Amino acid sequence: MSLDAHDVTWSADGTPIIDGITVSVPRGRLTGLLGPNGSGKSTLLRLLAGLLPPQRGAILLDGRRLDELPRREVARRLAMVAQETSTDIDMTVADVVMLGRIPHRRRLAMVSHDDPHDVLETERALARCGLAGWGSRRWSTLSGGERQRVNIARALAQNPTELLLDEPTNHLDIHHQLDLLRMLADAPTTVVASLHDLNLAAQYCDHLLLMEAGRLVASGPPAEVLTEEWMERVYRVRATVSLSPDGRPHLRYTPLIPTPTR
Ligand SMILES: Nc1ncnc2c1ncn2[C@@H]1O[C@H](COP(=O)(O)OP(=O)(O)OP(=O)(O)O)[C@@H](O)[C@H]1O
């Protein structure tokens, strides 16, 4: 099972947003997708998920072009949790999570609370997100962080082989951020998650991808990517990097370098 981007480009109004990215996502590992605001992380995730067709290049799933694969196969294999979610649906938490089971149903068959397998997968996914027993709560009554965890549970209920998460720690308090990242790091699934907290990325990710202005500028284990040089060039901050006993970097930031005016 592999997910690769080969020379992928995507532009909006003639401006390249993703500019010739080639990357192989490490299988079964947690990969952190890093980069400043507007560097193209969400767009790359949407391209990898097949939600956006590349204008040049290709996304390959197990070496096969995503746009040539049966849609149902892609829907079973790839799950994506985007940043924004709708707020006005009147469904229970179990209903929302069970939506993740749709790609596994026979054509035209509905997901059902009577199907023991769907129910089991739904409960398992909720428990993995620390939401055991929350199935009967109404979505509209949930807080932002609770909704975020339900959306991740929906993606997990899909049992994807590749899971793409856009800022999954958004809205989560530090306890739930750590719980989520530990669960993702321990999962056998291939996960790519965009993250803004570089120390959490260093602590939990096996592999990091660093983007700058639509390009992939660095990739590798945390100690190779989270260097003082890359922090200054890409984030325009000075950082002091120390290594913890397990060899993972820890960053302390010092004052900002002014962003150049265009
Ligand atoms: N459909 C579009 N039309 C025009 N510009 C777009 C479009 N989609 C994205 N962009 C621009 O492309 C750039 C990259 O956007 P993207 O959302 O991928 O960045 P990001 O790295 O995820 O940012 P953030 O960290 O702020 O979430 C931004 O400057 C954004 O304004």
GROMACS .gro file of N, CA and C and ligand atoms in nm, residues 10 12-13 17 35-44 83 166-167 196, ligand 1:
model
   85
   10TRP      N    1  -0.077   2.244  -0.902
   10TRP     CA    2  -0.214   2.295  -0.903
   10TRP      C    3  -0.207   2.447  -0.888
   12ALA      N    4  -0.419   2.839  -0.910
   12ALA     CA    5  -0.546   2.911  -0.907
   12ALA      C    6  -0.523   3.045  -0.975
   13ASP      N    7  -0.605   3.075  -1.074
   13ASP     CA    8  -0.593   3.200  -1.150
   13ASP      C    9  -0.449   3.223  -1.198
   17ILE      N   10  -0.018   2.716  -0.667
   17ILE     CA   11  -0.042   2.697  -0.523
   17ILE      C   12   0.038   2.575  -0.478
   35GLY      N   13   0.445   2.380   0.758
   35GLY     CA   14   0.468   2.495   0.671
   35GLY      C   15   0.385   2.612   0.720
   36PRO      N   16   0.427   2.734   0.688
   36PRO     CA   17   0.354   2.851   0.735
   36PRO      C   18   0.215   2.860   0.673
   37ASN      N   19   0.135   2.951   0.727
   37ASN     CA   20   0.003   2.978   0.669
   37ASN      C   21   0.017   3.004   0.520
   38GLY      N   22  -0.072   2.941   0.444
   38GLY     CA   23  -0.074   2.968   0.300
   38GLY      C   24   0.034   2.898   0.221
   39SER      N   25   0.110   2.808   0.283
   39SER     CA   26   0.219   2.742   0.209
   39SER      C   27   0.167   2.628   0.121
   40GLY      N   28   0.040   2.587   0.140
   40GLY     CA   29  -0.019   2.487   0.049
   40GLY      C   30  -0.051   2.353   0.112
   41LYS      N   31  -0.049   2.345   0.245
   41LYS     CA   32  -0.071   2.216   0.314
   41LYS      C   33  -0.210   2.159   0.284
   42SER      N   34  -0.315   2.243   0.303
   42SER     CA   35  -0.452   2.193   0.280
   42SER      C   36  -0.470   2.153   0.135
   43THR      N   37  -0.414   2.231   0.045
   43THR     CA   38  -0.429   2.201  -0.098
   43THR      C   39  -0.360   2.069  -0.131
   44LEU      N   40  -0.242   2.047  -0.076
   44LEU     CA   41  -0.172   1.921  -0.102
   44LEU      C   42  -0.253   1.803  -0.045
   83GLN      N   43  -1.062   2.098   0.745
   83GLN     CA   44  -1.064   2.190   0.859
   83GLN      C   45  -1.203   2.234   0.900
  166ASP      N   46  -0.641   1.747   0.814
  166ASP     CA   47  -0.602   1.887   0.804
  166ASP      C   48  -0.617   1.954   0.941
  167GLU      N   49  -0.505   1.981   1.002
  167GLU     CA   50  -0.499   2.041   1.136
  167GLU      C   51  -0.590   1.970   1.235
  196HIS      N   52   0.056   2.272   1.314
  196HIS     CA   53   0.127   2.399   1.335
  196HIS      C   54   0.219   2.394   1.456
  263LIG     N1   55  -0.933   2.802  -0.485
  263LIG     C1   56  -0.837   2.891  -0.459
  263LIG     N2   57  -0.831   3.008  -0.527
  263LIG     C2   58  -0.733   3.099  -0.502
  263LIG     N3   59  -0.638   3.080  -0.410
  263LIG     C3   60  -0.638   2.966  -0.339
  263LIG     C4   61  -0.737   2.866  -0.359
  263LIG     N4   62  -0.712   2.764  -0.275
  263LIG     C5   63  -0.603   2.800  -0.204
  263LIG     N5   64  -0.559   2.921  -0.242
  263LIG     C6   65  -0.442   2.994  -0.188
  263LIG     O1   66  -0.337   2.901  -0.190
  263LIG     C7   67  -0.252   2.921  -0.078
  263LIG     C8   68  -0.236   2.790  -0.004
  263LIG     O2   69  -0.358   2.761   0.063
  263LIG     P1   70  -0.370   2.639   0.163
  263LIG     O3   71  -0.504   2.647   0.226
  263LIG     O4   72  -0.335   2.514   0.092
  263LIG     O5   73  -0.255   2.675   0.268
  263LIG     P2   74  -0.221   2.611   0.411
  263LIG     O6   75  -0.076   2.583   0.412
  263LIG     O7   76  -0.312   2.496   0.438
  263LIG     O8   77  -0.254   2.733   0.507
  263LIG     P3   78  -0.301   2.743   0.663
  263LIG     O9   79  -0.185   2.698   0.745
  263LIG    O10   80  -0.327   2.889   0.678
  263LIG    O11   81  -0.423   2.658   0.678
  263LIG     C9   82  -0.314   3.033   0.003
  263LIG    O12   83  -0.247   3.153  -0.026
  263LIG    C10   84  -0.457   3.036  -0.044
  263LIG    O13   85  -0.510   3.167  -0.034
   0.00000   0.00000   0.00000
